[in-house]
CSV table of C-alpha atoms in Angstrom, one decimal:
chain,number,residue,atom,x,y,z
P,1,MET,CA,-7.3,12.3,50.2
P,2,THR,CA,-10.1,10.3,48.7
P,3,ILE,CA,-10.6,10.7,45.0
P,4,ALA,CA,-14.2,10.5,43.9
P,5,PRO,CA,-15.0,8.1,41.1
P,6,PRO,CA,-15.9,9.6,37.8
P,7,ALA,CA,-19.5,10.7,37.6
P,8,LEU,CA,-21.8,8.4,35.7
P,9,SER,CA,-23.2,9.8,32.5
P,10,VAL,CA,-26.9,10.3,31.8
P,11,PHE,CA,-26.7,7.3,29.5
P,12,GLU,CA,-25.8,5.1,32.4
P,13,THR,CA,-28.1,6.7,35.0
P,14,LEU,CA,-31.2,7.2,32.9
P,15,GLU,CA,-31.1,5.1,29.8
P,16,SER,CA,-32.2,1.5,29.9
P,17,GLU,CA,-29.7,-1.4,30.2
P,18,VAL,CA,-30.9,-2.6,26.8
P,19,ARG,CA,-28.5,-0.3,25.0
P,20,SER,CA,-25.9,-2.3,23.1
P,21,TYR,CA,-23.9,-0.5,20.4
P,22,CYS,CA,-22.7,2.2,22.8
P,23,ARG,CA,-21.1,-0.5,24.9
P,24,SER,CA,-18.9,-1.6,22.0
P,25,TRP,CA,-18.1,2.0,20.9
P,26,PRO,CA,-17.6,4.1,24.1
P,27,ALA,CA,-17.7,7.5,22.6
P,28,VAL,CA,-20.3,10.3,22.3
P,29,PHE,CA,-20.7,11.0,18.6
P,30,ASP,CA,-21.4,14.6,17.6
P,31,ARG,CA,-21.4,14.9,13.8
P,32,ALA,CA,-20.9,12.8,10.7
P,33,GLN,CA,-20.3,13.3,7.0
P,34,GLY,CA,-19.8,10.7,4.3
P,35,SER,CA,-18.0,7.6,5.7
P,36,ARG,CA,-16.8,9.3,8.9
P,37,LEU,CA,-18.2,10.1,12.3
P,38,TYR,CA,-16.7,12.5,14.8
P,39,ASP,CA,-17.0,12.3,18.6
P,40,GLU,CA,-17.5,15.4,20.8
P,41,ASP,CA,-13.7,15.4,21.4
P,42,GLY,CA,-13.0,15.7,17.7
P,43,HIS,CA,-11.8,12.2,17.1
P,44,ALA,CA,-12.6,10.8,13.7
P,45,TYR,CA,-13.9,7.2,13.0
P,46,LEU,CA,-14.2,5.5,9.7
P,47,ASP,CA,-17.6,3.9,9.5
P,48,PHE,CA,-17.8,0.3,8.2
P,49,PHE,CA,-21.2,-0.2,10.0
P,50,SER,CA,-23.4,2.3,8.1
P,51,GLY,CA,-26.2,2.4,10.6
P,52,ALA,CA,-26.6,-1.4,10.3
P,53,GLY,CA,-27.2,-0.8,6.6
P,54,ALA,CA,-29.5,2.2,6.9
P,55,LEU,CA,-26.8,4.6,5.5
P,56,ASN,CA,-25.9,3.1,2.1
P,57,TYR,CA,-25.3,6.6,0.8
P,58,GLY,CA,-23.2,7.7,3.7
P,59,HIS,CA,-23.9,10.2,6.5
P,60,ASN,CA,-25.5,13.5,5.6
P,61,ASN,CA,-25.1,12.8,1.9
P,62,PRO,CA,-25.0,16.3,0.3
P,63,VAL,CA,-27.4,15.6,-2.5
P,64,LEU,CA,-30.0,14.1,-0.2
P,65,LYS,CA,-29.4,16.8,2.4
P,66,ARG,CA,-30.1,19.6,-0.1
P,67,ALA,CA,-33.4,18.0,-1.2
P,68,LEU,CA,-34.4,17.6,2.5
P,69,ILE,CA,-33.5,21.1,3.5
P,70,ASP,CA,-35.3,22.6,0.5
P,71,TYR,CA,-38.4,20.6,1.4
P,72,ILE,CA,-38.4,21.6,5.0
P,73,GLU,CA,-37.8,25.2,4.2
P,74,ARG,CA,-40.9,25.4,2.0
P,75,ASP,CA,-43.0,23.9,4.8
P,76,GLY,CA,-43.6,20.6,3.0
P,77,ILE,CA,-45.8,18.1,4.8
P,78,THR,CA,-43.9,16.2,7.5
P,79,HIS,CA,-46.5,13.8,8.9
P,80,GLY,CA,-49.1,12.5,6.5
P,81,LEU,CA,-50.4,9.0,7.6
P,82,ASP,CA,-51.5,7.6,4.2
P,83,MET,CA,-52.9,10.8,2.8
P,84,GLY,CA,-51.9,11.8,-0.7
P,85,THR,CA,-49.0,14.3,-0.7
P,86,THR,CA,-46.8,15.7,-3.4
P,87,ALA,CA,-43.7,14.0,-1.7
P,88,LYS,CA,-45.4,10.6,-1.7
P,89,ARG,CA,-46.5,11.0,-5.3
P,90,ALA,CA,-42.9,12.0,-6.4
P,91,PHE,CA,-41.5,9.0,-4.6
P,92,LEU,CA,-43.9,6.5,-6.0
P,93,GLU,CA,-43.4,7.8,-9.6
P,94,THR,CA,-39.7,7.7,-9.2
P,95,PHE,CA,-39.7,4.2,-7.7
P,96,GLN,CA,-41.9,2.9,-10.5
P,97,ASN,CA,-39.8,4.6,-13.3
P,98,VAL,CA,-36.3,4.0,-11.9
P,99,ILE,CA,-36.7,0.7,-10.1
P,100,LEU,CA,-39.8,-1.4,-10.9
P,101,ARG,CA,-40.4,-0.8,-14.7
P,102,PRO,CA,-36.7,-1.3,-15.8
P,103,ARG,CA,-36.8,-4.7,-13.9
P,104,ASP,CA,-40.2,-5.6,-15.2
P,105,LEU,CA,-41.4,-6.0,-11.6
P,106,PRO,CA,-45.2,-5.8,-11.2
P,107,TYR,CA,-45.4,-4.9,-7.6
P,108,LYS,CA,-48.0,-2.8,-5.7
P,109,VAL,CA,-46.4,-0.7,-3.0
P,110,MET,CA,-47.5,-0.6,0.6
P,111,PHE,CA,-46.3,1.7,3.3
P,112,PRO,CA,-46.7,-0.5,6.5
P,113,GLY,CA,-44.9,1.6,9.1
P,114,PRO,CA,-41.5,3.2,9.6
P,115,THR,CA,-39.3,0.1,10.4
P,116,GLY,CA,-38.2,-3.2,8.9
P,117,THR,CA,-40.1,-5.3,11.3
P,118,ASN,CA,-43.3,-3.4,10.4
P,119,ALA,CA,-42.8,-4.5,6.8
P,120,VAL,CA,-42.2,-8.1,7.8
P,121,GLU,CA,-45.3,-8.1,10.0
P,122,ALA,CA,-47.3,-6.8,7.1
P,123,ALA,CA,-45.9,-9.4,4.7
P,124,LEU,CA,-46.7,-12.3,7.1
P,125,LYS,CA,-50.1,-11.0,7.8
P,126,LEU,CA,-50.9,-10.6,4.1
P,127,ALA,CA,-49.6,-14.1,3.2
P,128,ARG,CA,-51.8,-15.6,5.9
P,129,LYS,CA,-54.8,-13.6,4.7
P,130,VAL,CA,-54.3,-14.6,1.0
P,131,LYS,CA,-53.7,-18.3,1.7
P,132,GLY,CA,-55.9,-18.8,4.7
P,133,ARG,CA,-53.1,-20.6,6.6
P,134,GLU,CA,-51.1,-19.8,9.7
P,135,SER,CA,-47.8,-21.5,9.3
P,136,ILE,CA,-44.7,-19.7,7.9
P,137,VAL,CA,-41.4,-21.4,7.1
P,138,SER,CA,-38.2,-19.5,7.8
P,139,PHE,CA,-34.5,-20.6,7.8
P,140,THR,CA,-31.8,-21.4,10.3
P,141,ASN,CA,-29.9,-18.3,11.5
P,142,ALA,CA,-32.5,-16.0,10.0
P,143,PHE,CA,-33.2,-12.5,11.4
P,144,HIS,CA,-36.4,-10.7,10.5
P,145,GLY,CA,-37.1,-8.2,13.3
P,146,MET,CA,-37.9,-7.8,17.0
P,147,SER,CA,-41.7,-7.7,17.1
P,148,LEU,CA,-43.5,-10.9,17.9
P,149,GLY,CA,-44.4,-12.0,14.4
P,150,SER,CA,-40.9,-11.3,13.1
P,151,LEU,CA,-39.3,-13.0,16.1
P,152,ALA,CA,-41.3,-16.1,15.4
P,153,VAL,CA,-39.4,-16.4,12.1
P,154,THR,CA,-36.0,-15.4,13.6
P,155,GLY,CA,-33.5,-18.0,14.5
P,156,ASN,CA,-31.4,-16.3,17.2
P,157,ALA,CA,-32.1,-17.9,20.6
P,158,PHE,CA,-31.1,-14.9,22.6
P,159,LYS,CA,-33.4,-12.6,20.7
P,160,ARG,CA,-36.3,-15.1,20.7
P,161,ALA,CA,-36.0,-15.5,24.4
P,162,GLY,CA,-36.7,-11.8,24.9
P,163,ALA,CA,-40.3,-12.3,23.7
P,164,GLY,CA,-41.3,-13.8,27.0
P,165,ILE,CA,-44.0,-15.9,25.4
P,166,PRO,CA,-44.1,-18.9,23.0
P,167,LEU,CA,-43.4,-17.9,19.4
P,168,VAL,CA,-45.7,-20.0,17.3
P,169,HIS,CA,-46.7,-20.7,13.7
P,170,GLY,CA,-43.1,-20.6,12.4
P,171,THR,CA,-41.1,-23.6,11.3
P,172,PRO,CA,-37.3,-23.4,10.6
P,173,MET,CA,-35.7,-25.2,7.7
P,174,PRO,CA,-31.9,-25.5,6.8
P,175,PHE,CA,-30.5,-22.4,5.0
P,176,ASP,CA,-28.2,-23.0,2.1
P,177,ASN,CA,-25.1,-25.0,3.1
P,178,TYR,CA,-26.4,-25.3,6.7
P,179,LEU,CA,-25.7,-29.1,6.4
P,180,ASP,CA,-22.4,-28.6,4.7
P,181,GLY,CA,-23.7,-30.0,1.4
P,182,GLN,CA,-24.3,-33.4,2.8
P,183,THR,CA,-28.0,-33.4,2.0
P,184,PRO,CA,-29.6,-32.4,-1.3
P,185,ASP,CA,-31.2,-29.0,-1.2
P,186,PHE,CA,-34.8,-29.0,0.2
P,187,LEU,CA,-34.9,-32.8,0.6
P,188,TRP,CA,-36.2,-32.6,4.2
P,189,PHE,CA,-38.5,-29.7,3.5
P,190,GLU,CA,-40.2,-31.3,0.5
P,191,ARG,CA,-40.5,-34.6,2.2
P,192,LEU,CA,-42.3,-33.0,5.1
P,193,LEU,CA,-44.7,-31.2,2.7
P,194,ASP,CA,-45.6,-34.3,0.8
P,195,ASP,CA,-46.0,-36.6,3.9
P,196,GLN,CA,-49.4,-36.4,5.5
P,197,GLY,CA,-47.9,-37.8,8.7
P,198,SER,CA,-45.1,-35.3,9.0
P,199,GLY,CA,-46.9,-33.0,11.4
P,200,LEU,CA,-46.0,-29.9,9.3
P,201,ASN,CA,-49.0,-27.6,8.8
P,202,LYS,CA,-49.3,-26.5,5.2
P,203,PRO,CA,-47.4,-23.1,5.1
P,204,ALA,CA,-48.8,-19.9,3.8
P,205,ALA,CA,-45.4,-18.7,2.8
P,206,VAL,CA,-41.6,-19.0,3.1
P,207,ILE,CA,-39.5,-16.0,4.2
P,208,VAL,CA,-35.8,-15.8,3.3
P,209,GLU,CA,-32.9,-13.5,3.2
P,210,THR,CA,-30.6,-13.9,0.2
P,211,VAL,CA,-27.7,-13.0,2.5
P,212,GLN,CA,-28.2,-13.5,6.2
P,213,GLY,CA,-26.7,-10.3,7.7
P,214,GLU,CA,-27.2,-10.8,11.4
P,215,GLY,CA,-27.0,-14.5,11.0
P,216,GLY,CA,-23.3,-14.4,10.0
P,217,ILE,CA,-23.1,-13.2,6.3
P,218,ASN,CA,-24.4,-16.5,5.0
P,219,VAL,CA,-24.8,-16.2,1.2
P,220,ALA,CA,-27.4,-18.2,-0.6
P,221,ARG,CA,-26.4,-19.5,-4.0
P,222,PRO,CA,-28.5,-18.3,-7.0
P,223,GLU,CA,-29.3,-21.9,-7.8
P,224,TRP,CA,-30.5,-22.5,-4.2
P,225,LEU,CA,-32.8,-19.5,-4.5
P,226,ARG,CA,-34.2,-20.6,-7.8
P,227,ALA,CA,-34.9,-24.1,-6.4
P,228,LEU,CA,-36.7,-22.5,-3.4
P,229,SER,CA,-38.8,-20.4,-5.8
P,230,GLU,CA,-39.8,-23.4,-7.8
P,231,LEU,CA,-40.6,-25.4,-4.6
P,232,CYS,CA,-42.9,-22.6,-3.5
P,233,LYS,CA,-44.7,-22.6,-6.8
P,234,ARG,CA,-45.1,-26.4,-6.7
P,235,GLN,CA,-46.4,-26.4,-3.2
P,236,ASP,CA,-48.7,-23.3,-3.5
P,237,MET,CA,-46.7,-21.3,-1.0
P,238,LEU,CA,-45.9,-17.6,-1.3
P,239,LEU,CA,-42.2,-16.6,-1.4
P,240,ILE,CA,-41.2,-13.6,0.7
P,241,VAL,CA,-37.7,-12.1,0.3
P,242,ASP,CA,-36.6,-10.0,3.2
P,243,ASP,CA,-34.4,-7.4,1.5
P,244,ILE,CA,-34.4,-5.0,4.5
P,245,GLN,CA,-30.6,-5.0,5.0
P,246,MET,CA,-29.4,-6.5,1.7
P,247,GLY,CA,-31.7,-4.4,-0.7
P,248,CYS,CA,-31.1,-0.9,-2.0
P,249,GLY,CA,-27.9,-2.0,-3.7
P,250,ARG,CA,-26.0,-3.6,-0.8
P,251,THR,CA,-25.1,-6.7,-2.8
P,252,GLY,CA,-24.7,-4.8,-6.1
P,253,ALA,CA,-28.1,-4.9,-7.9
P,254,PHE,CA,-30.9,-2.8,-6.3
P,255,PHE,CA,-32.6,-6.0,-5.1
P,256,SER,CA,-30.4,-8.7,-3.8
P,257,PHE,CA,-32.5,-11.4,-5.5
P,258,GLU,CA,-31.9,-10.1,-9.1
P,259,GLU,CA,-28.8,-12.2,-9.6
P,260,SER,CA,-30.8,-15.4,-9.1
P,261,GLY,CA,-33.4,-14.4,-11.7
P,262,ILE,CA,-36.4,-15.0,-9.3
P,263,THR,CA,-39.4,-12.8,-8.8
P,264,PRO,CA,-40.6,-13.1,-5.2
P,265,ASP,CA,-44.3,-12.8,-4.4
P,266,ILE,CA,-43.6,-10.3,-1.6
P,267,VAL,CA,-40.5,-8.2,-0.9
P,268,THR,CA,-39.8,-6.2,2.2
P,269,LEU,CA,-37.5,-3.1,2.2
P,270,SER,CA,-36.4,-0.7,4.9
P,271,LYS,CA,-33.1,0.7,6.2
P,272,SER,CA,-31.6,2.5,3.2
P,273,ILE,CA,-34.8,2.9,1.2
P,274,GLY,CA,-35.2,6.3,2.9
P,275,GLY,CA,-31.7,7.2,1.7
P,276,TYR,CA,-30.8,9.5,4.6
P,277,GLY,CA,-31.2,7.2,7.5
P,278,MET,CA,-34.8,8.3,8.3
P,279,PRO,CA,-37.4,5.6,9.2
P,280,MET,CA,-39.2,4.2,6.2
P,281,SER,CA,-40.2,0.8,5.0
P,282,LEU,CA,-42.1,-0.8,2.1
P,283,CYS,CA,-43.9,-4.0,1.5
P,284,LEU,CA,-44.1,-4.9,-2.2
P,285,PHE,CA,-46.3,-7.6,-3.6
P,286,ARG,CA,-47.9,-8.9,-6.7
P,287,PRO,CA,-51.1,-7.1,-7.6
P,288,GLU,CA,-53.3,-10.2,-7.2
P,289,LEU,CA,-52.2,-10.4,-3.6
P,290,ASP,CA,-53.6,-6.9,-2.8
P,291,VAL,CA,-56.6,-8.2,-0.8
P,292,TRP,CA,-56.4,-5.6,2.0
P,293,GLU,CA,-59.5,-3.8,3.2
P,294,PRO,CA,-59.0,-0.1,3.7
P,295,GLY,CA,-57.4,0.5,7.1
P,296,GLU,CA,-56.9,-3.3,7.8
P,297,HIS,CA,-53.2,-2.7,8.4
P,298,ASN,CA,-52.1,0.8,9.3
P,299,GLY,CA,-49.7,2.9,11.4
P,300,THR,CA,-49.4,6.5,12.6
P,301,PHE,CA,-46.0,7.1,11.2
P,302,ARG,CA,-46.2,5.2,7.8
P,303,GLY,CA,-46.3,8.6,6.0
P,304,ASN,CA,-42.8,9.9,6.8
P,305,ASN,CA,-42.8,12.6,4.0
P,306,PRO,CA,-39.2,13.8,4.5
P,307,ALA,CA,-38.1,10.2,4.0
P,308,PHE,CA,-40.1,10.1,0.7
P,309,VAL,CA,-38.1,13.2,-0.4
P,310,THR,CA,-34.7,11.8,0.4
P,311,ALA,CA,-35.7,8.3,-1.0
P,312,ALA,CA,-36.7,9.8,-4.3
P,313,ALA,CA,-33.5,11.9,-4.4
P,314,ALA,CA,-31.4,8.8,-3.8
P,315,LEU,CA,-33.1,6.9,-6.6
P,316,GLU,CA,-32.6,9.7,-9.0
P,317,ALA,CA,-29.0,10.3,-8.0
P,318,TYR,CA,-27.7,6.8,-7.8
P,319,TRP,CA,-30.0,4.4,-9.7
P,320,ALA,CA,-31.0,6.1,-12.9
P,321,ASP,CA,-27.9,5.3,-14.9
P,322,GLY,CA,-26.8,1.8,-13.7
P,323,GLN,CA,-23.4,3.0,-12.4
P,324,MET,CA,-24.0,2.3,-8.7
P,325,GLU,CA,-24.2,-1.5,-9.2
P,326,LYS,CA,-20.9,-1.6,-11.2
P,327,GLN,CA,-19.2,0.6,-8.6
P,328,THR,CA,-20.4,-1.6,-5.7
P,329,LEU,CA,-19.2,-4.8,-7.3
P,330,ALA,CA,-15.8,-3.3,-8.1
P,331,ARG,CA,-15.3,-2.2,-4.5
P,332,GLY,CA,-16.5,-5.5,-3.3
P,333,GLU,CA,-13.6,-7.1,-5.2
P,334,GLN,CA,-11.3,-4.7,-3.3
P,335,VAL,CA,-12.7,-5.9,0.0
P,336,GLU,CA,-12.5,-9.6,-1.0
P,337,ALA,CA,-8.9,-9.3,-2.0
P,338,ALA,CA,-8.0,-7.8,1.4
P,339,LEU,CA,-9.9,-10.4,3.4
P,340,ARG,CA,-8.2,-13.2,1.4
P,341,ALA,CA,-4.8,-11.8,2.3
P,342,ILE,CA,-5.8,-11.4,6.0
P,343,CYS,CA,-7.1,-15.0,6.2
P,344,LEU,CA,-3.9,-16.4,4.5
P,345,GLU,CA,-1.7,-14.5,6.9
P,346,HIS,CA,-3.6,-15.8,10.0
P,347,ALA,CA,-4.3,-19.4,9.1
P,348,GLN,CA,-3.9,-20.3,12.8
P,349,LEU,CA,-7.2,-18.5,13.5
P,350,GLY,CA,-9.1,-20.8,11.2
P,351,ALA,CA,-10.4,-17.6,9.5
P,352,SER,CA,-12.6,-17.6,6.4
P,353,TYR,CA,-14.5,-14.9,4.5
P,354,ARG,CA,-17.7,-14.6,2.5
P,355,GLY,CA,-19.9,-11.9,1.1
P,356,ARG,CA,-21.3,-10.2,-2.0
P,357,GLY,CA,-21.1,-6.6,-3.2
P,358,LEU,CA,-20.3,-4.5,-0.1
P,359,VAL,CA,-21.4,-6.9,2.6
P,360,TRP,CA,-18.6,-9.2,3.9
P,361,GLY,CA,-17.9,-11.3,6.9
P,362,MET,CA,-14.7,-12.8,8.3
P,363,GLU,CA,-15.4,-15.8,10.5
P,364,VAL,CA,-12.9,-16.9,13.1
P,365,GLU,CA,-13.1,-20.1,15.2
P,366,ASP,CA,-13.0,-18.3,18.5
P,367,PRO,CA,-15.9,-15.9,19.0
P,368,GLU,CA,-13.9,-13.9,21.5
P,369,GLN,CA,-11.4,-13.2,18.8
P,370,ALA,CA,-14.0,-11.5,16.6
P,371,THR,CA,-15.0,-9.3,19.5
P,372,LYS,CA,-11.3,-8.4,20.2
P,373,VAL,CA,-10.7,-7.5,16.6
P,374,CYS,CA,-13.7,-5.1,16.6
P,375,ARG,CA,-12.7,-3.6,19.9
P,376,ARG,CA,-9.1,-3.0,18.6
P,377,ALA,CA,-10.4,-1.6,15.4
P,378,PHE,CA,-12.4,1.0,17.3
P,379,GLU,CA,-9.3,2.0,19.2
P,380,HIS,CA,-7.7,2.6,15.8
P,381,GLY,CA,-10.7,4.6,14.5
P,382,LEU,CA,-12.8,2.1,12.6
P,383,LEU,CA,-16.4,1.0,13.5
P,384,LEU,CA,-17.1,-2.7,13.0
P,385,GLU,CA,-19.6,-5.0,14.5
P,386,THR,CA,-19.8,-8.8,14.9
P,387,SER,CA,-22.6,-11.0,13.7
P,388,GLY,CA,-23.5,-14.7,13.7
P,389,PRO,CA,-25.1,-16.9,16.4
P,390,ARG,CA,-21.9,-16.8,18.5
P,391,SER,CA,-20.7,-13.3,17.4
P,392,GLU,CA,-18.0,-15.2,15.6
P,393,VAL,CA,-18.0,-13.1,12.4
P,394,VAL,CA,-16.4,-9.7,11.9
P,395,LYS,CA,-19.0,-7.9,9.7
P,396,LEU,CA,-18.1,-5.3,7.1
P,397,LEU,CA,-20.9,-3.0,5.9
P,398,PRO,CA,-19.3,0.2,4.5
P,399,ALA,CA,-21.4,2.8,2.7
P,400,LEU,CA,-21.8,2.2,-1.0
P,401,THR,CA,-20.4,5.7,-1.5
P,402,THR,CA,-17.2,4.9,0.4
P,403,THR,CA,-14.2,5.8,-1.8
P,404,PRO,CA,-11.5,3.2,-2.8
P,405,GLU,CA,-9.0,5.2,-0.6
P,406,GLU,CA,-11.3,5.0,2.4
P,407,LEU,CA,-11.9,1.3,1.8
P,408,ASP,CA,-8.2,0.7,1.7
P,409,GLU,CA,-7.7,2.7,4.9
P,410,GLY,CA,-10.3,0.7,6.8
P,411,LEU,CA,-9.0,-2.6,5.5
P,412,ARG,CA,-5.5,-1.7,6.6
P,413,ILE,CA,-6.9,-1.0,10.1
P,414,LEU,CA,-8.7,-4.3,10.1
P,415,ALA,CA,-5.6,-6.2,9.1
P,416,ARG,CA,-3.6,-4.4,11.8
P,417,SER,CA,-6.3,-5.2,14.4
P,418,VAL,CA,-6.3,-8.9,13.5
P,419,ARG,CA,-2.5,-8.9,13.7
P,420,GLU,CA,-2.4,-7.2,17.1
P,421,THR,CA,-5.0,-9.6,18.6
P,422,ALA,CA,-4.0,-12.9,17.0
């Protein structure tokens, strides 16, 4: 008797081959709450991925869910373009009172579209408009998005190749410690700027992540960021900080650049700014840079009012009293201690770790080993992904609301998965 092969799912027969996360996690997820997802067979998974950083407050956070349900039930505006709405006003007032004023940040707020790459495109466009120049400087191993402007300042060769056309007007420079400390910071960059024969067009702006998430959890030192800020001022370039994944408290403070003491000219936010995982992004900039003409940059879905509601609720619930930053730093110490122990136990893997707050990476010499660890972790009920140019880093991105007990559970699974694949 011939046994027929299992039927292909609709994901395989109808959905594009471009899908990726589902290949690493072969399950059909059905519901989620807090730091756990459940598949349709009832299996539970501890989430150390957090929607690639879009779920800093966990899945279906009850405080945010209540605010959202109440808003929907009263027939609040859902789609509003850039019209004035009560939800947008409430978010702007909360953002100003809870985030901007206490930090003495002067920014204007722009809603460029629903995704992070929308915010980056707006930032690049604005910088070029203000300075009247085309060139943008980015950094090695940077990731800023998948649309063409964002790809032009992204380092990953695989993702850049997907553009299908030349990616122009972007110049990469070495990120902090890219040259292993053998060259003084910004020596090459400033020499090119000062030399009329270097061939480097005067940049309009520099765009940087304080911690490169997709690039491998590469952490910029505060002194490096301060030196970059001073360089931009000396050379009449705008400084753009891409805080799409590392903002909203991921590194401890609400903005990841706060520790360094700098004030960027432009800041991009997305992912967890909406609080609940709904699409929303912001482009923040100094008031004197607000040279837009009405409608010069727009987008149909930049007025996601339900996201304004959950965003405001998240700010009020987690950022009004200063406790979230302290909690994140304390739980980061818990993660760091566990990673230190794992790396000491498995010195033969050449493993090392780095991170800030609740974003951490464990790098191993063999990229296949990182993939094996994440695959085995999934088998034990933990969602992890890899990052870095060769997928050589096991990336930990738990929700900021993850309990110490859940962190300990996930870190034990990680240690077991490393042990079983070493």
